[in-house]
Amino acid sequence: PKTHSTMYALHSLAQHWVANEALIEQAAKEEVEQSGPKWTPKTDEDISVFFAERSVARMMHDDIMIPMHRYSCIVMLSTTVEREFKRLVENLEKVSGPKNKKVEDMKGTSYLARVAKFVEVFYGLRFADCPQYTALHDLQKIRNCIIHCHGEAGLLDNRKENHLMKLQANRPGFFAHSPNGIWIKSECIRQFFIEICGFFTWVFDKLKWEINSCFQGNKLERTFKELK
């Protein structure tokens, strides 16, 4: 079916993200075993020192590898969404034939906005009616901060910076503190995957395009069970 490649891409990326989170966590544990504290704390002060030494052993993994891995996942997920928007348009035109205008002719500040306008004008499908559509915009804003500003919210103009700050209220696991960098926890990425898969499921349902049964139900939740 026309939906297979899109759902396969999203679920495969989710599996890739979870697998690499697990690899980094395992490497951190091995580093603690190798170079972390070997003594047993006996007092409250000892406990503080003990965990500080453990944190030093995990520093590369917790402060460098995991944040960069999650940054890269946000970028990959955003790129996948754009690619699947392109595939959506191609599949629509295979069914009804090419239109007298292209996506590039539509007005919009981003590729996502132009595709949304194109699909609404020529196919009567309004993406904004989907409850998960805002997640695509949120993802794009975070992606842009990572790509254009090294993940530092303070380098954005005030309007974009304020938008990121407001995301903290409704995006669990996302933090933005100017002038410091943004911080992304696993629940933030997990929620993006759920909402974006939900968006495409909504689109395909509206178009009456069948989704393979292997991508229905709780497949994503089974993938996310491997997260620590």
Coordinates of N, CA and C in Angstrom, one line a residue:
P1 N 0.8 -1.2 0.0 CA 0.0 0.0 0.0 C 0.9 1.3 0.0
K2 N 0.2 2.4 -0.4 CA 0.9 3.7 -0.5 C 1.5 4.2 0.9
T3 N 1.0 3.6 1.9 CA 1.4 4.0 3.3 C 2.6 3.3 3.8
H4 N 3.0 2.2 3.2 CA 4.0 1.3 3.8 C 5.3 2.0 4.1
S5 N 5.8 2.7 3.0 CA 7.2 3.3 3.1 C 7.2 4.3 4.3
T6 N 6.2 5.1 4.4 CA 6.2 6.1 5.4 C 6.1 5.5 6.8
M7 N 5.3 4.6 7.1 CA 5.2 4.0 8.4 C 6.4 3.2 8.7
Y8 N 7.0 2.5 7.7 CA 8.2 1.8 7.9 C 9.3 2.7 8.3
A9 N 9.5 3.8 7.6 CA 10.5 4.8 7.9 C 10.4 5.3 9.3
L10 N 9.2 5.7 9.8 CA 9.1 6.2 11.1 C 9.3 5.2 12.2
H11 N 8.8 4.0 12.0 CA 9.0 2.9 13.0 C 10.5 2.4 13.0
S12 N 11.1 2.4 11.9 CA 12.5 2.0 11.8 C 13.4 3.0 12.5
L13 N 13.1 4.3 12.3 CA 13.9 5.4 13.0 C 13.7 5.3 14.5
A14 N 12.5 5.0 14.9 CA 12.2 4.9 16.4 C 13.0 3.7 16.9
Q15 N 13.1 2.6 16.2 CA 13.9 1.5 16.7 C 15.4 1.8 16.7
H16 N 15.9 2.6 15.7 CA 17.3 3.0 15.7 C 17.6 3.9 16.9
W17 N 16.7 4.8 17.2 CA 16.9 5.7 18.3 C 17.0 4.9 19.6
V18 N 16.0 4.0 19.9 CA 16.0 3.2 21.1 C 17.2 2.4 21.2
A19 N 17.6 1.7 20.1 CA 18.8 0.8 20.2 C 20.0 1.6 20.5
N20 N 20.2 2.8 20.0 CA 21.4 3.6 20.3 C 21.4 4.2 21.7
E21 N 20.2 4.5 22.2 CA 20.1 4.9 23.6 C 20.6 3.8 24.5
A22 N 20.2 2.6 24.2 CA 20.6 1.4 25.0 C 22.1 1.2 24.9
L23 N 22.7 1.3 23.7 CA 24.1 1.1 23.5 C 24.9 2.1 24.3
I24 N 24.5 3.4 24.3 CA 25.2 4.4 25.1 C 25.1 4.2 26.6
E25 N 23.9 3.8 27.0 CA 23.7 3.5 28.4 C 24.6 2.3 28.9
Q26 N 24.7 1.3 28.0 CA 25.5 0.2 28.4 C 27.0 0.5 28.4
A27 N 27.4 1.4 27.5 CA 28.8 1.8 27.5 C 29.1 2.7 28.7
A28 N 28.1 3.5 29.2 CA 28.3 4.3 30.4 C 28.4 3.4 31.6
K29 N 27.6 2.3 31.7 CA 27.7 1.4 32.8 C 29.1 0.7 32.8
E30 N 29.6 0.3 31.7 CA 30.9 -0.4 31.6 C 32.0 0.6 32.0
E31 N 31.8 1.8 31.7 CA 32.9 2.8 32.0 C 32.9 3.0 33.6
V32 N 31.7 3.0 34.2 CA 31.6 3.1 35.6 C 32.3 1.9 36.3
E33 N 32.0 0.8 35.8 CA 32.6 -0.5 36.3 C 34.1 -0.4 36.2
Q34 N 34.6 0.1 35.1 CA 36.1 0.1 34.9 C 36.8 1.2 35.6
S35 N 36.2 2.5 35.6 CA 37.0 3.6 36.1 C 36.2 4.3 37.2
G36 N 35.1 3.9 37.6 CA 34.3 4.5 38.6 C 34.8 4.1 40.0
P37 N 34.2 4.6 41.1 CA 34.6 4.3 42.5 C 34.5 2.9 42.8
K38 N 35.5 2.3 43.5 CA 35.5 0.9 43.9 C 35.3 0.7 45.4
W39 N 35.1 1.8 46.1 CA 34.9 1.8 47.5 C 33.5 1.9 47.9
T40 N 33.1 1.5 49.2 CA 31.8 1.5 49.6 C 31.5 2.7 50.6
P41 N 30.6 3.6 50.2 CA 30.3 4.7 51.1 C 29.7 4.3 52.4
K42 N 30.0 5.0 53.5 CA 29.5 4.7 54.8 C 28.7 5.8 55.4
T43 N 29.0 7.1 55.0 CA 28.4 8.2 55.6 C 27.6 9.0 54.5
D44 N 26.8 10.0 54.9 CA 26.1 10.8 53.9 C 27.1 11.5 53.1
E45 N 28.2 12.0 53.7 CA 29.2 12.7 52.9 C 29.9 11.8 51.9
D46 N 30.1 10.5 52.4 CA 30.7 9.5 51.5 C 29.8 9.3 50.3
I47 N 28.5 9.2 50.5 CA 27.6 8.9 49.4 C 27.6 10.0 48.4
S48 N 27.7 11.3 48.9 CA 27.8 12.4 47.9 C 29.1 12.3 47.1
V49 N 30.2 12.0 47.7 CA 31.5 11.9 47.0 C 31.4 10.7 46.0
F50 N 30.8 9.6 46.5 CA 30.7 8.4 45.7 C 30.0 8.6 44.4
F51 N 28.8 9.3 44.5 CA 28.0 9.5 43.3 C 28.6 10.6 42.4
A52 N 29.4 11.5 43.0 CA 30.1 12.5 42.2 C 31.2 11.8 41.4
E53 N 31.9 10.8 41.9 CA 32.9 10.1 41.2 C 32.2 9.2 40.1
R54 N 31.0 8.7 40.4 CA 30.3 7.9 39.3 C 29.9 8.9 38.2
S55 N 29.5 10.1 38.5 CA 29.1 11.1 37.5 C 30.3 11.4 36.6
V56 N 31.5 11.5 37.2 CA 32.7 11.8 36.4 C 32.9 10.7 35.4
A57 N 32.8 9.5 35.9 CA 33.0 8.3 35.0 C 32.0 8.3 33.9
R58 N 30.8 8.8 34.1 CA 29.7 8.8 33.1 C 29.7 10.0 32.3
M59 N 30.5 11.0 32.5 CA 30.4 12.3 32.0 C 30.4 12.3 30.4
M60 N 31.3 11.6 29.8 CA 31.3 11.6 28.3 C 30.0 11.1 27.8
H61 N 29.4 10.1 28.4 CA 28.2 9.5 27.9 C 26.9 10.4 28.2
D62 N 26.9 10.9 29.5 CA 25.7 11.7 29.9 C 25.7 13.1 29.4
D63 N 26.9 13.7 29.3 CA 27.0 15.1 28.9 C 27.3 15.4 27.5
I64 N 27.8 14.4 26.8 CA 28.2 14.5 25.4 C 27.4 13.6 24.4
M65 N 27.6 12.3 24.7 CA 27.0 11.3 23.7 C 25.5 11.3 23.7
I66 N 24.9 11.3 24.8 CA 23.4 11.3 24.8 C 22.8 12.6 24.3
P67 N 23.2 13.8 24.7 CA 22.7 15.0 24.2 C 22.8 15.1 22.6
M68 N 24.1 14.7 22.1 CA 24.3 14.8 20.7 C 23.5 13.7 19.9
H69 N 23.3 12.6 20.6 CA 22.5 11.5 19.9 C 21.0 12.0 19.8
R70 N 20.5 12.7 20.8 CA 19.1 13.1 20.8 C 19.0 14.3 19.9
Y71 N 20.0 15.2 19.8 CA 20.0 16.3 18.8 C 19.9 15.7 17.4
S72 N 20.7 14.7 17.1 CA 20.7 14.1 15.8 C 19.4 13.4 15.5
C73 N 18.8 12.8 16.5 CA 17.5 12.1 16.3 C 16.4 13.1 15.9
I74 N 16.4 14.3 16.6 CA 15.5 15.3 16.2 C 15.6 15.7 14.8
V75 N 16.9 15.9 14.3 CA 17.2 16.3 13.0 C 16.7 15.2 12.0
M76 N 17.1 14.0 12.3 CA 16.7 12.9 11.4 C 15.2 12.7 11.3
L77 N 14.5 12.9 12.5 CA 13.0 12.8 12.4 C 12.4 13.9 11.6
S78 N 12.9 15.1 11.8 CA 12.4 16.2 11.0 C 12.7 16.0 9.5
T79 N 13.8 15.5 9.1 CA 14.2 15.2 7.7 C 13.3 14.1 7.2
T80 N 13.0 13.1 8.0 CA 12.1 12.0 7.6 C 10.7 12.5 7.3
V81 N 10.2 13.4 8.2 CA 8.9 14.0 8.0 C 8.8 14.7 6.6
E82 N 9.8 15.5 6.3 CA 9.9 16.2 5.0 C 9.9 15.3 3.9
R83 N 10.7 14.2 4.0 CA 10.8 13.3 2.9 C 9.5 12.6 2.7
E84 N 8.8 12.2 3.8 CA 7.5 11.6 3.7 C 6.4 12.5 3.2
F85 N 6.5 13.8 3.4 CA 5.6 14.7 2.8 C 5.8 14.7 1.3
K86 N 7.0 14.7 0.9 CA 7.3 14.6 -0.6 C 6.7 13.3 -1.2
R87 N 6.9 12.2 -0.5 CA 6.3 11.0 -0.9 C 4.8 11.0 -1.0
L88 N 4.2 11.7 0.0 CA 2.7 11.9 0.0 C 2.2 12.6 -1.2
V89 N 2.9 13.7 -1.5 CA 2.5 14.4 -2.7 C 2.6 13.6 -4.0
E90 N 3.7 12.8 -4.1 CA 4.0 12.0 -5.2 C 2.9 10.9 -5.4
N91 N 2.5 10.3 -4.3 CA 1.4 9.3 -4.3 C 0.1 9.9 -4.6
L92 N -0.2 11.1 -4.1 CA -1.5 11.8 -4.5 C -1.5 12.0 -6.0
E93 N -0.4 12.5 -6.6 CA -0.4 12.8 -8.0 C -0.4 11.5 -8.9
K94 N 0.1 10.4 -8.3 CA 0.0 9.2 -9.1 C -1.5 8.7 -9.2
V95 N -2.3 9.1 -8.2 CA -3.7 8.7 -8.2 C -4.5 9.6 -9.1
S96 N -4.3 10.9 -8.9 CA -5.2 11.9 -9.6 C -4.5 12.7 -10.7
G97 N -3.2 12.4 -10.9 CA -2.5 13.1 -12.0 C -1.9 14.4 -11.5
P98 N -0.9 15.0 -12.2 CA -0.2 16.2 -11.7 C -1.1 17.4 -11.8
K99 N -0.9 18.4 -10.9 CA -1.7 19.6 -10.9 C -1.0 20.7 -11.7
N100 N -1.8 21.8 -11.9 CA -1.2 22.9 -12.7 C -0.2 23.8 -11.9
K101 N -0.1 23.4 -10.6 CA 0.9 24.1 -9.8 C 1.7 23.0 -9.0
K102 N 2.9 23.4 -8.6 CA 3.7 22.5 -7.8 C 3.8 23.0 -6.3
V103 N 4.3 22.1 -5.5 CA 4.5 22.5 -4.1 C 5.3 23.8 -4.0
E104 N 6.3 23.9 -4.8 CA 7.2 25.0 -4.8 C 6.5 26.3 -5.1
D105 N 5.3 26.3 -5.8 CA 4.6 27.5 -6.2 C 3.7 28.0 -5.0
M106 N 3.5 27.2 -4.0 CA 2.7 27.6 -2.9 C 3.4 28.6 -1.9
K107 N 2.6 29.4 -1.3 CA 3.2 30.3 -0.3 C 3.4 29.6 1.0
G108 N 4.4 29.9 1.7 CA 4.7 29.3 3.0 C 6.1 29.5 3.4
T109 N 6.4 29.6 4.7 CA 7.7 29.9 5.2 C 8.6 28.7 5.3
S110 N 8.0 27.5 5.1 CA 8.7 26.2 5.1 C 8.2 25.2 4.1
Y111 N 8.9 24.2 3.9 CA 8.5 23.1 3.0 C 7.2 22.5 3.6
L112 N 7.1 22.3 4.9 CA 5.9 21.7 5.5 C 4.7 22.6 5.2
A113 N 4.9 23.9 5.4 CA 3.7 24.8 5.2 C 3.3 24.8 3.7
R114 N 4.3 24.7 2.8 CA 3.9 24.7 1.4 C 3.2 23.4 1.0
V115 N 3.6 22.3 1.5 CA 2.9 21.0 1.2 C 1.5 21.1 1.8
A116 N 1.4 21.6 3.0 CA 0.1 21.7 3.7 C -0.9 22.5 2.8
K117 N -0.4 23.6 2.3 CA -1.2 24.5 1.4 C -1.6 23.8 0.1
F118 N -0.6 23.1 -0.5 CA -0.8 22.3 -1.7 C -1.9 21.3 -1.5
V119 N -1.8 20.5 -0.5 CA -2.7 19.4 -0.2 C -4.1 20.0 0.1
E120 N -4.2 21.1 0.8 CA -5.5 21.7 1.1 C -6.2 22.3 -0.2
V121 N -5.4 22.9 -1.0 CA -5.9 23.6 -2.2 C -6.4 22.5 -3.2
F122 N -5.6 21.5 -3.5 CA -5.9 20.6 -4.6 C -6.6 19.3 -4.1
Y123 N -6.6 19.0 -2.8 CA -7.2 17.7 -2.3 C -8.2 17.9 -1.2
G124 N -8.3 19.2 -0.8 CA -9.3 19.5 0.3 C -9.0 18.9 1.6
L125 N -7.8 18.5 1.8 CA -7.3 18.0 3.1 C -6.6 19.0 3.9
R126 N -7.1 19.4 5.1 CA -6.6 20.5 5.9 C -5.8 19.9 7.0
F127 N -4.5 19.9 6.9 CA -3.6 19.3 8.0 C -3.9 19.9 9.4
A128 N -4.2 21.2 9.4 CA -4.4 21.9 10.7 C -5.6 21.3 11.5
D129 N -6.5 20.5 10.8 CA -7.6 19.8 11.5 C -7.1 18.6 12.3
C130 N -5.9 18.2 12.1 CA -5.4 17.0 12.8 C -4.8 17.5 14.1
P131 N -5.2 16.9 15.2 CA -4.7 17.3 16.5 C -3.2 17.2 16.7
Q132 N -2.5 16.3 15.9 CA -1.1 16.2 16.1 C -0.3 17.1 15.2
Y133 N -1.0 17.9 14.4 CA -0.2 18.7 13.4 C 0.7 19.7 14.1
T134 N 0.4 20.2 15.2 CA 1.2 21.2 15.9 C 2.6 20.6 16.3
A135 N 2.6 19.2 16.5 CA 3.8 18.6 16.8 C 4.9 18.7 15.7
L136 N 4.4 18.7 14.4 CA 5.3 18.9 13.3 C 6.0 20.3 13.4
H137 N 5.2 21.3 13.8 CA 5.8 22.7 13.9 C 6.8 22.7 15.1
D138 N 6.4 22.1 16.2 CA 7.3 22.1 17.3 C 8.6 21.4 17.0
L139 N 8.5 20.3 16.3 CA 9.7 19.5 15.9 C 10.6 20.4 15.0
Q140 N 10.0 21.1 14.1 CA 10.7 21.9 13.1 C 11.4 23.1 13.9
K141 N 10.8 23.7 14.9 CA 11.4 24.8 15.6 C 12.6 24.3 16.4
I142 N 12.5 23.1 17.0 CA 13.6 22.6 17.7 C 14.8 22.2 16.8
R143 N 14.4 21.6 15.7 CA 15.4 21.2 14.6 C 16.1 22.4 14.1
N144 N 15.4 23.5 13.9 CA 16.1 24.7 13.4 C 17.1 25.3 14.4
C145 N 16.7 25.2 15.7 CA 17.6 25.7 16.7 C 18.9 24.9 16.7
I146 N 18.8 23.6 16.6 CA 19.9 22.7 16.5 C 20.8 22.9 15.3
I147 N 20.2 23.0 14.2 CA 20.9 23.2 12.9 C 21.5 24.6 12.8
H148 N 20.8 25.6 13.1 CA 21.2 27.0 12.8 C 21.9 27.7 14.0
C149 N 21.6 27.2 15.2 CA 22.2 27.9 16.4 C 22.9 26.9 17.3
H150 N 23.3 25.8 16.8 CA 24.1 24.8 17.6 C 23.3 24.4 18.9
G151 N 22.0 24.5 18.8 CA 21.2 24.1 20.0 C 21.1 25.1 21.1
E152 N 21.6 26.3 20.8 CA 21.6 27.4 21.8 C 20.5 28.4 21.6
A153 N 19.5 28.3 22.4 CA 18.3 29.1 22.3 C 18.6 30.6 22.3
G154 N 19.6 31.0 23.0 CA 19.9 32.4 23.1 C 20.4 33.0 21.8
L155 N 20.8 32.2 20.8 CA 21.2 32.7 19.5 C 20.1 33.0 18.6
L156 N 18.9 32.5 18.9 CA 17.7 32.8 18.1 C 17.2 34.2 18.3
D157 N 16.4 34.7 17.3 CA 15.8 36.0 17.5 C 14.8 35.9 18.6
N158 N 14.3 37.0 19.1 CA 13.4 36.9 20.3 C 12.1 36.2 20.1
R159 N 11.6 36.3 18.9 CA 10.3 35.6 18.6 C 10.5 34.1 18.6
K160 N 11.5 33.6 18.0 CA 11.8 32.2 17.9 C 12.2 31.7 19.3
E161 N 13.0 32.5 20.0 CA 13.4 32.1 21.3 C 12.2 31.9 22.3
N162 N 11.3 32.9 22.2 CA 10.1 32.8 23.1 C 9.3 31.6 22.7
H163 N 9.2 31.2 21.5 CA 8.5 30.1 21.1 C 9.0 28.8 21.7
L164 N 10.4 28.7 21.7 CA 11.0 27.5 22.3 C 10.8 27.5 23.8
M165 N 10.8 28.7 24.5 CA 10.6 28.8 25.9 C 9.2 28.3 26.3
K166 N 8.2 28.6 25.4 CA 6.8 28.2 25.7 C 6.6 26.7 25.5
L167 N 7.5 26.1 24.6 CA 7.3 24.7 24.4 C 7.5 23.9 25.7
Q168 N 8.3 24.4 26.6 CA 8.6 23.7 27.9 C 7.3 23.4 28.6
A169 N 6.3 24.2 28.5 CA 5.1 24.0 29.2 C 4.2 22.8 28.7
N170 N 4.3 22.5 27.4 CA 3.5 21.4 26.9 C 4.3 20.3 26.2
R171 N 5.6 20.4 26.4 CA 6.5 19.3 25.8 C 7.3 18.7 26.9
P172 N 6.8 17.7 27.6 CA 7.5 17.0 28.7 C 8.9 16.5 28.2
G173 N 9.9 16.8 28.9 CA 11.3 16.4 28.6 C 12.0 17.3 27.7
F174 N 11.4 18.5 27.4 CA 12.1 19.5 26.6 C 12.4 20.7 27.5
F175 N 13.6 21.2 27.4 CA 14.0 22.4 28.3 C 14.8 23.3 27.4
A176 N 14.5 24.6 27.6 CA 15.3 25.6 26.9 C 15.5 26.8 27.8
H177 N 16.8 27.1 28.1 CA 17.2 28.1 29.0 C 18.2 29.1 28.3
S178 N 17.7 30.3 28.0 CA 18.6 31.3 27.4 C 19.5 31.8 28.5
P179 N 20.8 32.0 28.2 CA 21.5 31.8 26.9 C 22.0 30.4 26.7
N180 N 21.6 29.5 27.5 CA 22.2 28.1 27.4 C 21.6 27.3 26.4
G181 N 22.1 26.1 26.1 CA 21.6 25.2 25.1 C 20.3 24.6 25.5
I182 N 19.6 24.0 24.6 CA 18.4 23.2 24.8 C 18.7 21.9 25.3
W183 N 17.9 21.3 26.1 CA 18.1 19.9 26.7 C 16.9 19.1 26.4
I184 N 17.2 17.9 25.9 CA 16.1 17.0 25.4 C 16.2 15.7 26.1
K185 N 15.1 15.3 26.8 CA 15.1 14.0 27.5 C 14.4 13.0 26.6
S186 N 14.5 11.7 27.0 CA 13.9 10.7 26.1 C 12.4 10.8 25.9
E187 N 11.7 11.3 27.0 CA 10.2 11.4 26.8 C 9.8 12.4 25.8
C188 N 10.6 13.4 25.5 CA 10.3 14.4 24.5 C 10.4 13.7 23.1
I189 N 11.4 12.9 22.8 CA 11.5 12.3 21.5 C 10.5 11.2 21.4
R190 N 10.2 10.5 22.4 CA 9.2 9.4 22.4 C 7.8 10.0 22.0
Q191 N 7.5 11.2 22.6 CA 6.2 11.8 22.3 C 6.2 12.3 20.9
F192 N 7.3 12.8 20.4 CA 7.3 13.2 19.0 C 7.0 12.1 18.1
F193 N 7.6 10.9 18.3 CA 7.3 9.8 17.5 C 5.9 9.4 17.5
I194 N 5.3 9.4 18.7 CA 3.9 9.0 18.8 C 3.0 10.0 18.1
E195 N 3.2 11.3 18.2 CA 2.4 12.3 17.6 C 2.6 12.3 16.1
I196 N 3.8 12.1 15.6 CA 4.0 12.2 14.2 C 3.4 10.9 13.5
C197 N 3.6 9.8 14.1 CA 2.9 8.6 13.6 C 1.4 8.8 13.6
G198 N 0.9 9.4 14.7 CA -0.5 9.7 14.7 C -1.0 10.6 13.6
F199 N -0.1 11.6 13.3 CA -0.5 12.6 12.2 C -0.6 11.8 10.9
F200 N 0.4 11.0 10.6 CA 0.3 10.3 9.3 C -0.8 9.3 9.2
T201 N -1.1 8.7 10.4 CA -2.2 7.8 10.4 C -3.5 8.5 10.2
W202 N -3.7 9.7 10.7 CA -4.8 10.6 10.5 C -5.0 10.9 9.0
V203 N -3.8 11.3 8.4 CA -3.8 11.7 7.0 C -4.3 10.5 6.1
F204 N -3.7 9.3 6.4 CA -4.0 8.2 5.5 C -5.4 7.7 5.7
D205 N -5.9 7.9 7.0 CA -7.3 7.6 7.2 C -8.3 8.5 6.4
K206 N -7.9 9.8 6.4 CA -8.8 10.7 5.6 C -8.7 10.4 4.2
L207 N -7.6 9.9 3.7 CA -7.5 9.6 2.2 C -8.0 8.2 1.9
K208 N -8.4 7.5 3.0 CA -8.8 6.1 2.9 C -7.8 5.2 2.3
W209 N -6.5 5.4 2.7 CA -5.4 4.6 2.3 C -5.2 3.6 3.4
E210 N -5.1 2.3 3.0 CA -4.9 1.3 4.0 C -3.5 1.3 4.7
I211 N -3.5 1.1 6.0 CA -2.2 0.9 6.7 C -2.0 -0.5 7.1
N212 N -0.8 -1.1 6.7 CA -0.5 -2.4 7.0 C -0.7 -2.7 8.5
S213 N -1.3 -3.9 8.8 CA -1.6 -4.2 10.2 C -0.4 -4.2 11.1
C214 N 0.8 -4.5 10.6 CA 2.0 -4.5 11.4 C 2.3 -3.2 12.0
F215 N 1.8 -2.1 11.5 CA 2.1 -0.8 12.0 C 0.9 -0.2 12.8
Q216 N -0.1 -1.0 13.1 CA -1.2 -0.6 13.9 C -1.1 -1.1 15.3
G217 N -2.0 -0.7 16.2 CA -1.9 -1.2 17.5 C -0.8 -0.5 18.3
N218 N -0.2 -1.3 19.2 CA 0.8 -0.7 20.1 C 2.3 -1.0 19.7
K219 N 2.5 -1.0 18.4 CA 3.9 -1.4 17.9 C 4.9 -0.4 18.5
L220 N 4.6 0.9 18.4 CA 5.6 1.9 19.0 C 5.8 1.7 20.5
E221 N 4.7 1.4 21.2 CA 4.9 1.2 22.6 C 5.8 0.0 22.9
R222 N 5.7 -1.0 22.1 CA 6.6 -2.2 22.3 C 8.0 -1.8 22.1
T223 N 8.2 -0.9 21.1 CA 9.6 -0.4 20.9 C 10.1 0.4 22.0
F224 N 9.3 1.2 22.6 CA 9.7 2.1 23.7 C 9.9 1.4 25.0
K225 N 9.4 0.2 25.1 CA 9.5 -0.5 26.4 C 11.0 -0.8 26.7
E226 N 11.8 -0.8 25.6 CA 13.3 -1.0 25.8 C 14.0 0.2 26.4
L227 N 13.3 1.3 26.4 CA 14.0 2.5 27.0 C 14.1 2.4 28.5
K228 N 15.2 2.9 29.0 CA 15.4 2.9 30.5 C 14.8 4.1 31.1

